[in-house]
């Protein structure tokens, strides 16, 4: 009997995960809760909210689900994996203690500091008076962060004292982010290109997927407000020595520190890095696959993604990795798990957003998709829904056009070609995703 897999979530990341699972030679039976019209083409959507832990647990029990992959951070931070472990369901995604790395930025900083991993200097505050007094001692710019998970809106990079003060007040006095902003970090501002590193681990062994880069700002050349991500590409080509340095200076000590603290971790640890002049430094952890990074990292994954996730969830990743083939010719040295990435392929995702995003935007606009996906290009749905048999927009980031090719230019041209055939009223996108594709000269 084929394995049954439930993917929890409803965005572009989950559509990409379902697509990769559907390509498994095991031909699994796939479910997605609650899913979107894109996932419905490959999986049975189950009308359960990601916060309905009891409903999800009952579904898994009734259907004898073999594996649950949890996409978004909120259910991970709130302990969905722990609930499922209690009924012996293998889960890809950490329990609440591991997910705290994303849910509590002060805790993440403590882990980094004990592990002696490079990260921006910081101080933590619970009152605005103490925070403002501390600002008196700092030169601008600084970064002010809500400690809790605030849907990506809790971080402000502040060029002026006024901006920093405003964000302090918004978090601590106006409580704009609720409980997530009742404690804040004030951090040194670092400079350099950013890099997303997805570490798949079962707590003992790990492997690194292709390094990728998100484009967070709404406007071209990184102008305007931050968004959930307007596009991404992979792999990011790095100076040769940087691959090993990221592994040795950052990944290994962080995983060792989790073990030292007896924090189990089975799933993805997303490490957000900034490549400064003095070396890579950790900006943030996420306890899950990145969105939109997943849309470009998974197409380069060469193994059986279902087996990979299943063995990780069971704690057997080491034995599984040992059985894999040798790395491809272009694989960088010292990148653990090189053999799971097609380094001679490149991928790009360009997000099509609704006009007005990340501010107010209209929903319910009819979507016209390109005539057909092929092996090198496809549409990943994110903010879409079906309304009277029509596909319409239902979110700020509506969909992503993915292109894969033998070089970055080919991948970009496929992705942009697909977007040219995609229509809805108010469709906007950045034209410069992946335009500066390499960091070999970053240092
Ligand atoms: P975070 O959620 O902590 O990664 O922050 C979101 C974004 O804010 C990052 O991707 C960076 O672009 C920026 N950022 C966060 N911390 C810093 C920092 N210490 N220095 C410079 N930029 C930062
Ligand atoms: N792309 C950033 C994130 O997933 O949080």
Tab-separated table of C-alpha atoms and ligand atoms in Angstrom:
chain	number	residue	atom	x	y	z
A	1	UNK	CA	0.000	0.000	0.000
A	2	UNK	CA	1.286	3.443	-0.843
A	3	UNK	CA	2.243	5.737	2.019
A	4	UNK	CA	-0.143	8.405	3.193
A	5	UNK	CA	1.312	11.859	3.728
A	6	UNK	CA	-0.427	14.934	5.124
A	7	UNK	CA	1.049	18.363	4.378
A	8	UNK	CA	-0.181	21.084	6.745
A	9	UNK	CA	-0.545	24.594	5.277
A	10	UNK	CA	-2.024	26.385	2.277
A	11	UNK	CA	0.624	28.580	0.656
A	12	UNK	CA	3.154	28.424	-2.153
A	13	UNK	CA	5.586	26.527	0.065
A	14	UNK	CA	3.031	23.784	0.662
A	15	UNK	CA	2.162	23.572	-3.054
A	16	UNK	CA	5.900	23.139	-3.785
A	17	UNK	CA	6.207	20.441	-1.087
A	18	UNK	CA	3.173	18.569	-2.432
A	19	UNK	CA	4.568	18.792	-5.977
A	20	UNK	CA	7.899	17.317	-4.873
A	21	UNK	CA	6.173	14.523	-2.922
A	22	UNK	CA	3.994	13.723	-5.920
A	23	UNK	CA	7.177	13.118	-7.941
A	24	UNK	CA	8.262	10.345	-5.546
A	25	UNK	CA	8.548	6.932	-7.216
A	26	UNK	CA	6.550	5.602	-4.247
A	27	UNK	CA	3.403	7.293	-5.599
A	28	UNK	CA	2.160	8.318	-2.166
A	29	UNK	CA	-1.409	9.178	-1.305
A	30	UNK	CA	-1.261	12.894	-0.544
A	31	UNK	CA	-3.443	15.113	1.625
A	32	UNK	CA	-3.116	18.822	2.283
A	33	UNK	CA	-4.815	20.687	5.147
A	34	UNK	CA	-6.300	23.042	4.207
A	35	UNK	CA	-4.370	23.348	0.908
A	36	UNK	CA	-5.206	25.567	-2.066
A	37	UNK	CA	-6.446	24.972	-5.644
A	38	UNK	CA	-2.848	24.185	-6.684
A	39	UNK	CA	-2.382	21.452	-4.089
A	40	UNK	CA	-5.839	20.083	-5.002
A	41	UNK	CA	-4.456	19.022	-8.390
A	42	UNK	CA	-2.012	16.613	-6.725
A	43	UNK	CA	-3.454	15.931	-3.262
A	44	UNK	CA	-6.815	15.662	-1.551
A	45	UNK	CA	-7.416	18.952	0.251
A	46	UNK	CA	-8.775	18.430	3.755
A	47	UNK	CA	-10.838	21.330	5.143
A	48	UNK	CA	-8.993	21.619	8.454
A	49	UNK	CA	-7.381	24.786	9.752
A	50	UNK	CA	-3.673	24.622	10.626
A	51	UNK	CA	-4.639	25.599	14.180
A	52	UNK	CA	-7.154	22.753	14.577
A	53	UNK	CA	-4.732	20.363	16.277
A	54	UNK	CA	-7.452	17.981	17.436
A	55	UNK	CA	-8.992	17.819	13.986
A	56	UNK	CA	-5.599	17.140	12.392
A	57	UNK	CA	-4.770	14.452	14.973
A	58	UNK	CA	-8.160	12.743	14.454
A	59	UNK	CA	-7.722	12.824	10.685
A	60	UNK	CA	-4.270	11.235	10.992
A	61	UNK	CA	-5.603	8.518	13.273
A	62	UNK	CA	-8.635	7.748	11.109
A	63	UNK	CA	-6.634	7.672	7.878
A	64	UNK	CA	-3.567	5.947	9.393
A	65	UNK	CA	-1.351	8.704	8.007
A	66	UNK	CA	2.315	7.633	7.770
A	67	UNK	CA	3.925	11.083	7.783
A	68	UNK	CA	2.925	14.674	8.501
A	69	UNK	CA	4.949	17.571	7.094
A	70	UNK	CA	4.125	20.849	8.825
A	71	UNK	CA	4.683	23.910	6.587
A	72	UNK	CA	3.991	27.136	8.537
A	73	UNK	CA	5.620	28.365	11.734
A	74	UNK	CA	2.547	29.000	13.874
A	75	UNK	CA	1.442	25.369	14.323
A	76	UNK	CA	5.082	24.354	14.894
A	77	UNK	CA	5.612	27.026	17.552
A	78	UNK	CA	2.311	26.064	19.174
A	79	UNK	CA	3.294	22.385	19.402
A	80	UNK	CA	1.378	20.540	16.656
A	81	UNK	CA	4.325	18.139	16.257
A	82	UNK	CA	4.138	17.300	19.984
A	83	UNK	CA	0.409	16.548	19.726
A	84	UNK	CA	1.042	14.186	16.798
A	85	UNK	CA	4.008	12.507	18.494
A	86	UNK	CA	1.744	11.643	21.402
A	87	UNK	CA	-0.300	9.477	19.010
A	88	UNK	CA	2.844	8.029	17.379
A	89	UNK	CA	2.596	9.811	14.026
A	90	UNK	CA	5.993	10.525	12.415
A	91	UNK	CA	6.340	14.277	11.878
A	92	UNK	CA	8.702	16.300	9.734
A	93	UNK	CA	8.942	19.499	11.773
A	94	UNK	CA	10.217	20.177	15.288
A	95	UNK	CA	8.216	20.197	18.505
A	96	UNK	CA	7.597	23.402	20.446
A	97	UNK	CA	10.986	23.381	22.187
A	98	UNK	CA	12.849	23.304	18.863
A	99	UNK	CA	10.450	25.719	17.140
A	100	UNK	CA	11.257	28.232	19.879
A	101	UNK	CA	14.306	29.093	17.757
A	102	UNK	CA	11.847	30.938	15.506
A	103	UNK	CA	9.198	31.836	18.078
A	104	UNK	CA	11.532	33.556	20.534
A	105	UNK	CA	14.362	35.621	19.057
A	106	UNK	CA	15.973	36.180	22.462
A	107	UNK	CA	16.170	32.417	22.978
A	108	UNK	CA	17.703	32.083	19.492
A	109	UNK	CA	20.319	34.677	20.457
A	110	UNK	CA	21.128	32.762	23.643
A	111	UNK	CA	21.626	29.555	21.660
A	112	UNK	CA	23.882	31.396	19.193
A	113	UNK	CA	25.896	32.989	21.934
A	114	UNK	CA	26.447	29.763	23.900
A	115	UNK	CA	27.425	28.004	20.674
A	116	UNK	CA	29.828	30.867	19.889
A	117	UNK	CA	28.269	31.406	16.462
A	118	UNK	CA	28.677	34.854	14.856
A	119	UNK	CA	25.566	37.034	15.146
A	120	UNK	CA	24.824	40.757	15.622
A	121	UNK	CA	25.380	42.227	19.115
A	122	UNK	CA	22.087	42.835	20.903
A	123	UNK	CA	20.314	43.848	24.086
A	124	UNK	CA	16.802	42.793	25.122
A	125	UNK	CA	14.147	45.036	26.715
A	126	UNK	CA	10.639	44.820	28.144
A	127	UNK	CA	10.054	48.532	28.814
A	128	UNK	CA	10.287	51.419	26.383
A	129	UNK	CA	12.032	53.643	28.936
A	130	UNK	CA	14.964	51.208	29.211
A	131	UNK	CA	15.020	50.664	25.437
A	132	UNK	CA	15.076	54.414	24.686
A	133	UNK	CA	17.857	54.961	27.206
A	134	UNK	CA	19.870	52.265	25.450
A	135	UNK	CA	19.246	53.951	22.077
A	136	UNK	CA	21.036	57.052	23.503
A	137	UNK	CA	24.251	54.995	23.549
A	138	UNK	CA	24.029	53.773	19.926
A	139	UNK	CA	24.889	55.123	16.505
A	140	UNK	CA	22.322	54.604	13.774
A	141	UNK	CA	21.330	52.463	11.926
A	142	UNK	CA	20.057	49.852	14.378
A	143	UNK	CA	17.631	46.980	14.085
A	144	UNK	CA	14.641	46.752	16.424
A	145	UNK	CA	12.906	43.353	16.604
A	146	UNK	CA	9.838	41.998	18.331
A	147	UNK	CA	11.027	38.793	20.035
A	148	UNK	CA	7.970	36.739	19.090
A	149	UNK	CA	6.709	35.618	15.691
A	150	UNK	CA	4.943	38.584	14.064
A	151	UNK	CA	4.313	37.326	10.514
A	152	UNK	CA	7.575	38.888	9.327
A	153	UNK	CA	6.443	42.392	10.330
A	154	UNK	CA	8.160	42.597	13.726
A	155	UNK	CA	11.611	43.607	12.423
A	156	UNK	CA	12.521	47.213	11.584
A	157	UNK	CA	15.889	48.232	10.167
A	158	UNK	CA	16.024	51.832	11.420
A	159	UNK	CA	18.144	54.470	9.694
A	160	UNK	CA	17.227	57.187	12.198
A	161	UNK	CA	16.637	57.487	15.925
A	162	UNK	CA	13.019	58.529	15.177
A	163	UNK	CA	12.335	55.283	13.302
A	164	UNK	CA	13.910	53.228	16.089
A	165	UNK	CA	11.876	55.037	18.750
A	166	UNK	CA	8.691	54.566	16.740
A	167	UNK	CA	9.235	50.795	16.477
A	168	UNK	CA	10.064	50.535	20.193
A	169	UNK	CA	6.760	52.292	21.005
A	170	UNK	CA	4.793	50.196	18.515
A	171	UNK	CA	6.042	46.987	20.136
A	172	UNK	CA	6.167	47.795	23.832
A	173	UNK	CA	3.567	50.552	24.329
A	174	UNK	CA	1.032	50.260	21.483
A	175	UNK	CA	1.319	46.446	21.529
A	176	UNK	CA	0.854	46.331	17.769
A	177	UNK	CA	2.170	42.767	17.663
A	178	UNK	CA	0.321	41.630	20.793
A	179	UNK	CA	2.306	39.252	23.015
A	180	UNK	CA	4.935	38.783	20.277
A	181	UNK	CA	6.174	42.365	20.775
A	182	UNK	CA	6.194	42.618	24.565
A	183	UNK	CA	9.903	41.924	24.591
A	184	UNK	CA	12.242	43.374	21.974
A	185	UNK	CA	15.819	43.118	20.794
A	186	UNK	CA	17.862	46.122	19.742
A	187	UNK	CA	20.589	44.843	17.452
A	188	UNK	CA	23.658	46.084	15.690
A	189	UNK	CA	22.933	46.555	11.970
A	190	UNK	CA	25.025	44.317	9.718
A	191	UNK	CA	25.672	44.772	6.011
A	192	UNK	CA	26.102	42.336	3.144
A	193	UNK	CA	24.151	40.029	0.850
A	194	UNK	CA	21.761	37.613	2.552
A	195	UNK	CA	21.638	33.856	2.136
A	196	UNK	CA	19.062	31.246	3.134
A	197	UNK	CA	20.461	27.893	4.208
A	198	UNK	CA	17.977	25.065	4.745
A	199	UNK	CA	19.408	22.407	7.053
A	200	UNK	CA	17.482	19.150	7.147
A	201	UNK	CA	18.236	17.310	10.373
A	202	UNK	CA	16.940	14.564	12.612
A	203	UNK	CA	18.851	16.028	15.536
A	204	UNK	CA	21.886	13.773	14.990
A	205	UNK	CA	22.717	13.919	11.302
A	206	UNK	CA	22.010	16.665	8.802
A	207	UNK	CA	22.400	17.783	5.250
A	208	UNK	CA	22.337	21.187	3.614
A	209	UNK	CA	20.054	21.870	0.663
A	210	UNK	CA	21.033	24.297	-2.100
A	211	UNK	CA	21.797	27.798	-0.772
A	212	UNK	CA	19.165	30.254	-1.975
A	213	UNK	CA	18.333	33.931	-1.870
A	214	UNK	CA	15.000	35.577	-1.199
A	215	UNK	CA	14.127	39.097	-2.421
A	216	UNK	CA	12.174	40.592	0.459
A	217	UNK	CA	11.434	44.159	-0.659
A	218	UNK	CA	8.422	44.948	-2.824
A	219	UNK	CA	10.357	47.119	-5.298
A	220	UNK	CA	13.111	46.465	-7.788
A	221	UNK	CA	16.679	47.059	-6.563
A	222	UNK	CA	15.445	46.243	-3.064
A	223	UNK	CA	13.353	49.395	-2.582
A	224	UNK	CA	10.179	49.874	-0.590
A	225	UNK	CA	8.684	47.925	2.277
A	226	UNK	CA	9.445	44.326	3.236
A	227	UNK	CA	7.105	41.581	2.024
A	228	UNK	CA	6.801	37.853	2.616
A	229	UNK	CA	9.232	37.477	-0.324
A	230	UNK	CA	8.865	38.543	-3.966
A	231	UNK	CA	11.043	35.877	-5.520
A	232	UNK	CA	14.100	33.709	-5.015
A	233	UNK	CA	16.782	31.790	-6.847
A	234	UNK	CA	19.061	28.836	-6.158
A	235	UNK	CA	21.807	27.834	-5.949
A	236	UNK	CA	23.601	30.999	-4.878
A	237	UNK	CA	27.190	30.546	-6.006
A	238	UNK	CA	29.569	31.363	-3.173
A	239	UNK	CA	33.318	31.834	-2.796
A	240	UNK	CA	34.773	28.310	-2.520
A	241	UNK	CA	35.864	28.598	1.122
A	242	UNK	CA	32.491	29.886	2.289
A	243	UNK	CA	30.684	26.555	1.878
A	244	UNK	CA	32.877	24.838	4.440
A	245	UNK	CA	32.912	27.885	6.704
A	246	UNK	CA	29.099	27.987	6.934
A	247	UNK	CA	29.061	24.296	7.772
A	248	UNK	CA	31.854	24.385	10.372
A	249	UNK	CA	31.333	27.805	11.987
A	250	UNK	CA	27.543	27.897	12.007
A	251	UNK	CA	25.601	24.709	11.284
A	252	UNK	CA	27.644	22.223	13.313
A	253	UNK	CA	27.858	24.321	16.506
A	254	UNK	CA	24.144	25.222	16.420
A	255	UNK	CA	23.084	21.574	16.083
A	256	UNK	CA	25.564	20.562	18.801
A	257	UNK	CA	24.123	23.218	21.102
A	258	UNK	CA	20.570	21.924	20.517
A	259	UNK	CA	21.737	18.436	21.493
A	260	UNK	CA	23.553	19.811	24.545
A	261	UNK	CA	20.271	21.389	25.637
A	262	UNK	CA	18.363	18.139	24.963
A	263	UNK	CA	16.216	19.843	22.360
A	264	UNK	CA	15.053	17.257	19.809
A	265	UNK	CA	14.828	18.553	16.243
A	266	UNK	CA	13.497	16.653	13.232
A	267	UNK	CA	12.729	18.797	10.229
A	268	UNK	CA	14.189	21.886	8.587
A	269	UNK	CA	16.224	24.458	10.411
A	270	UNK	CA	16.287	27.513	8.165
A	271	UNK	CA	19.320	29.663	8.899
A	272	UNK	CA	19.086	33.233	7.602
A	273	UNK	CA	22.632	34.503	7.069
A	274	UNK	CA	24.162	37.810	6.154
A	275	UNK	CA	27.547	37.626	4.425
A	276	UNK	CA	29.446	40.486	6.048
A	277	UNK	CA	32.985	41.592	5.264
A	278	UNK	CA	34.188	39.715	8.321
A	279	UNK	CA	32.330	36.500	7.477
A	280	UNK	CA	28.856	34.948	7.638
A	281	UNK	CA	26.656	35.953	10.558
A	282	UNK	CA	23.255	34.581	11.618
A	283	UNK	CA	20.299	36.969	11.294
A	284	UNK	CA	17.523	34.568	12.163
A	285	UNK	CA	16.329	31.015	12.461
A	286	UNK	CA	13.095	29.651	11.081
A	287	UNK	CA	11.848	26.248	12.160
A	288	UNK	CA	10.450	25.353	8.719
A	289	UNK	CA	10.979	25.543	4.986
A	290	UNK	CA	11.290	29.120	3.690
A	291	UNK	CA	8.660	30.659	1.466
A	292	UNK	CA	9.489	31.327	-1.415
A	293	UNK	CA	12.903	29.593	-1.049
A	294	UNK	CA	11.276	26.139	-1.048
A	295	UNK	CA	9.870	26.827	-4.519
A	296	UNK	CA	13.458	27.012	-5.890
A	297	UNK	CA	15.352	24.655	-3.578
A	298	UNK	CA	13.107	21.601	-4.014
A	299	UNK	CA	13.270	21.526	-7.849
A	300	UNK	CA	17.050	21.030	-7.490
A	301	UNK	CA	16.621	18.168	-5.010
A	302	UNK	CA	17.703	14.959	-6.694
A	303	UNK	CA	16.530	12.250	-4.280
A	304	UNK	CA	13.177	10.747	-3.310
A	305	UNK	CA	11.813	13.625	-1.264
A	306	UNK	CA	9.204	11.471	0.441
A	307	UNK	CA	11.769	8.949	1.674
A	308	UNK	CA	14.106	11.751	2.731
A	309	UNK	CA	11.411	13.420	4.866
A	310	UNK	CA	10.162	10.102	6.214
A	311	UNK	CA	13.605	8.925	7.316
A	312	UNK	CA	14.254	12.343	8.881
A	313	UNK	CA	10.983	12.118	10.809
A	314	UNK	CA	11.936	8.644	12.062
A	315	UNK	CA	15.402	9.789	13.155
A	316	UNK	CA	17.158	7.665	10.497
A	317	UNK	CA	18.634	10.428	8.353
A	318	UNK	CA	22.265	9.318	8.867
A	319	UNK	CA	21.689	5.790	7.574
A	320	UNK	CA	19.627	7.148	4.679
A	321	UNK	CA	22.348	9.618	3.629
A	322	UNK	CA	25.002	6.921	3.759
A	323	UNK	CA	23.164	4.961	1.109
A	324	UNK	CA	23.179	7.808	-1.432
A	325	UNK	CA	25.255	8.214	-4.571
A	326	UNK	CA	28.407	10.306	-4.935
A	327	UNK	CA	28.146	14.081	-5.375
A	328	UNK	CA	27.823	15.444	-8.894
A	329	UNK	CA	30.840	16.939	-10.623
A	330	UNK	CA	29.975	20.544	-9.777
A	331	UNK	CA	29.196	19.993	-6.099
A	332	UNK	CA	31.085	22.370	-3.814
A	333	UNK	CA	33.529	20.824	-1.368
A	334	UNK	CA	32.474	20.669	2.293
A	335	UNK	CA	28.780	21.226	1.709
A	336	UNK	CA	27.250	18.401	3.712
A	337	UNK	CA	24.648	16.626	1.629
A	338	UNK	CA	25.963	17.985	-1.689
A	339	UNK	CA	24.827	14.812	-3.367
A	340	UNK	CA	21.175	15.700	-2.902
A	341	UNK	CA	21.375	18.806	-5.102
A	342	UNK	CA	21.681	19.114	-8.884
A	343	UNK	CA	24.368	21.817	-8.797
A	344	UNK	CA	24.445	22.118	-12.570
A	345	UNK	CA	20.789	23.223	-12.604
A	346	UNK	CA	19.414	26.610	-11.576
A	347	UNK	CA	15.977	27.702	-10.518
A	348	UNK	CA	14.101	30.958	-10.105
A	349	UNK	CA	10.684	31.806	-8.715
A	350	UNK	CA	9.062	35.150	-9.434
A	351	UNK	CA	6.074	36.023	-7.277
A	352	UNK	CA	3.004	37.609	-8.856
A	353	UNK	CA	1.401	39.847	-6.228
A	354	UNK	CA	-1.869	41.752	-6.109
A	355	UNK	CA	-1.529	45.493	-6.710
A	356	UNK	CA	-1.185	47.264	-3.344
A	357	UNK	CA	0.554	44.385	-1.551
A	358	UNK	CA	2.077	44.475	1.103
A	359	UNK	CA	-0.512	47.150	1.958
A	360	UNK	CA	-4.199	46.869	1.079
A	361	UNK	CA	-5.137	44.987	-2.066
A	362	UNK	CA	-8.232	43.629	-3.757
A	363	UNK	CA	-9.162	39.932	-3.903
A	364	UNK	CA	-11.539	37.938	-6.104
A	365	UNK	CA	-9.875	38.819	-9.437
A	366	UNK	CA	-10.149	36.122	-12.115
A	367	UNK	CA	-6.830	34.421	-12.878
A	368	UNK	CA	-5.757	33.189	-16.284
A	369	UNK	CA	-2.898	30.680	-16.083
A	370	UNK	CA	-0.407	29.742	-18.833
A	371	UNK	CA	-1.577	26.914	-21.082
A	372	UNK	CA	0.487	24.127	-19.553
A	373	UNK	CA	3.415	23.495	-17.238
A	374	UNK	CA	6.364	21.489	-18.504
A	375	UNK	CA	9.468	19.976	-16.908
A	376	UNK	CA	11.258	23.332	-16.802
A	377	UNK	CA	8.522	25.743	-15.820
A	378	UNK	CA	5.345	25.714	-13.743
A	379	UNK	CA	3.070	27.850	-11.599
A	380	UNK	CA	2.973	27.450	-7.834
A	381	UNK	CA	-0.278	28.739	-6.327
A	382	UNK	CA	-0.322	30.653	-3.035
A	383	UNK	CA	-3.160	33.181	-2.589
A	384	UNK	CA	-5.785	31.623	-4.848
A	385	UNK	CA	-9.219	30.068	-4.432
A	386	UNK	CA	-11.961	28.616	-6.565
A	387	UNK	CA	-15.138	30.646	-6.867
A	388	UNK	CA	-17.947	29.223	-8.973
A	389	UNK	CA	-15.523	27.141	-11.019
A	390	UNK	CA	-13.210	30.072	-11.624
A	391	UNK	CA	-9.756	30.501	-10.142
A	392	UNK	CA	-9.575	33.898	-8.407
A	393	UNK	CA	-7.072	35.790	-6.294
A	394	UNK	CA	-7.415	35.535	-2.530
A	395	UNK	CA	-4.164	36.868	-1.103
A	396	UNK	CA	-1.366	39.396	-1.518
A	397	UNK	CA	1.144	36.941	-2.943
A	398	UNK	CA	-1.076	35.182	-5.465
A	399	UNK	CA	1.246	32.744	-7.228
A	400	UNK	CA	4.840	32.104	-8.222
A	401	UNK	CA	6.235	31.306	-11.659
A	402	UNK	CA	9.084	28.797	-11.364
A	403	UNK	CA	11.702	28.315	-14.067
A	404	UNK	CA	14.506	25.736	-14.044
A	405	UNK	CA	17.421	25.715	-16.478
A	406	UNK	CA	21.060	24.954	-17.132
A	407	UNK	CA	22.006	28.450	-16.038
A	408	UNK	CA	20.364	31.226	-14.102
A	409	UNK	CA	19.522	33.205	-17.248
A	410	UNK	CA	17.662	30.260	-18.766
A	411	UNK	CA	15.734	29.730	-15.519
A	412	UNK	CA	14.845	33.434	-15.339
A	413	UNK	CA	13.696	33.536	-18.917
A	414	UNK	CA	11.385	30.539	-18.361
A	415	UNK	CA	9.912	32.021	-15.167
A	416	UNK	CA	9.348	35.452	-16.735
A	417	UNK	CA	7.970	33.815	-19.893
A	418	UNK	CA	5.338	32.032	-17.769
A	419	UNK	CA	4.426	35.271	-16.014
A	420	UNK	CA	3.940	36.924	-19.404
A	421	UNK	CA	1.166	34.379	-20.048
A	422	UNK	CA	-0.413	34.799	-16.596
A	423	UNK	CA	-3.104	37.407	-16.131
A	424	UNK	CA	-5.214	38.914	-13.369
A	425	UNK	CA	-6.249	42.485	-12.751
A	426	UNK	CA	-3.538	44.260	-10.745
A	427	UNK	CA	-0.802	41.632	-11.283
A	428	UNK	CA	2.571	43.084	-10.221
A	429	UNK	CA	6.004	41.521	-9.989
A	430	UNK	CA	9.671	42.407	-9.733
A	431	UNK	CA	11.685	42.176	-12.922
A	432	UNK	CA	15.055	41.775	-11.211
A	433	UNK	CA	14.693	38.433	-9.405
A	434	UNK	CA	17.988	36.563	-9.700
A	435	UNK	CA	19.545	39.396	-11.697
A	436	UNK	CA	22.704	39.449	-9.556
A	437	UNK	CA	23.155	35.743	-9.187
A	438	UNK	CA	26.547	35.167	-7.698
A	439	UNK	CA	28.527	36.039	-4.620
A	440	UNK	CA	31.925	34.793	-5.648
A	441	UNK	CA	33.202	38.356	-5.174
A	442	UNK	CA	31.310	38.957	-1.950
A	443	UNK	CA	34.478	39.122	0.116
B	1	LIG	P1	14.690	38.510	10.663
B	1	LIG	O1	13.243	38.143	10.667
B	1	LIG	O2	15.293	38.607	12.013
B	1	LIG	O3	15.532	37.774	9.684
B	1	LIG	O4	14.723	39.940	9.976
B	1	LIG	C1	14.134	40.187	8.717
B	1	LIG	C2	15.091	40.943	7.835
B	1	LIG	O5	15.556	42.112	8.518
B	1	LIG	C3	16.362	40.167	7.477
B	1	LIG	O6	16.179	39.317	6.401
B	1	LIG	C4	17.300	41.300	7.161
B	1	LIG	O7	17.046	41.820	5.865
B	1	LIG	C5	16.909	42.351	8.173
B	1	LIG	N1	17.749	42.240	9.400
B	1	LIG	C6	17.473	41.540	10.522
B	1	LIG	N2	18.460	41.655	11.434
B	1	LIG	C7	19.392	42.452	10.885
B	1	LIG	C8	20.662	42.964	11.329
B	1	LIG	N3	21.150	42.691	12.538
B	1	LIG	N4	21.365	43.756	10.473
B	1	LIG	C9	20.865	44.053	9.239
B	1	LIG	N5	19.681	43.629	8.775
B	1	LIG	C10	18.942	42.828	9.572
B	2	LIG	N1	11.571	33.725	2.965
B	2	LIG	C1	11.630	34.019	4.340
B	2	LIG	C2	10.824	33.143	5.194
B	2	LIG	O1	10.356	32.103	4.791
B	2	LIG	O2	10.632	33.488	6.360
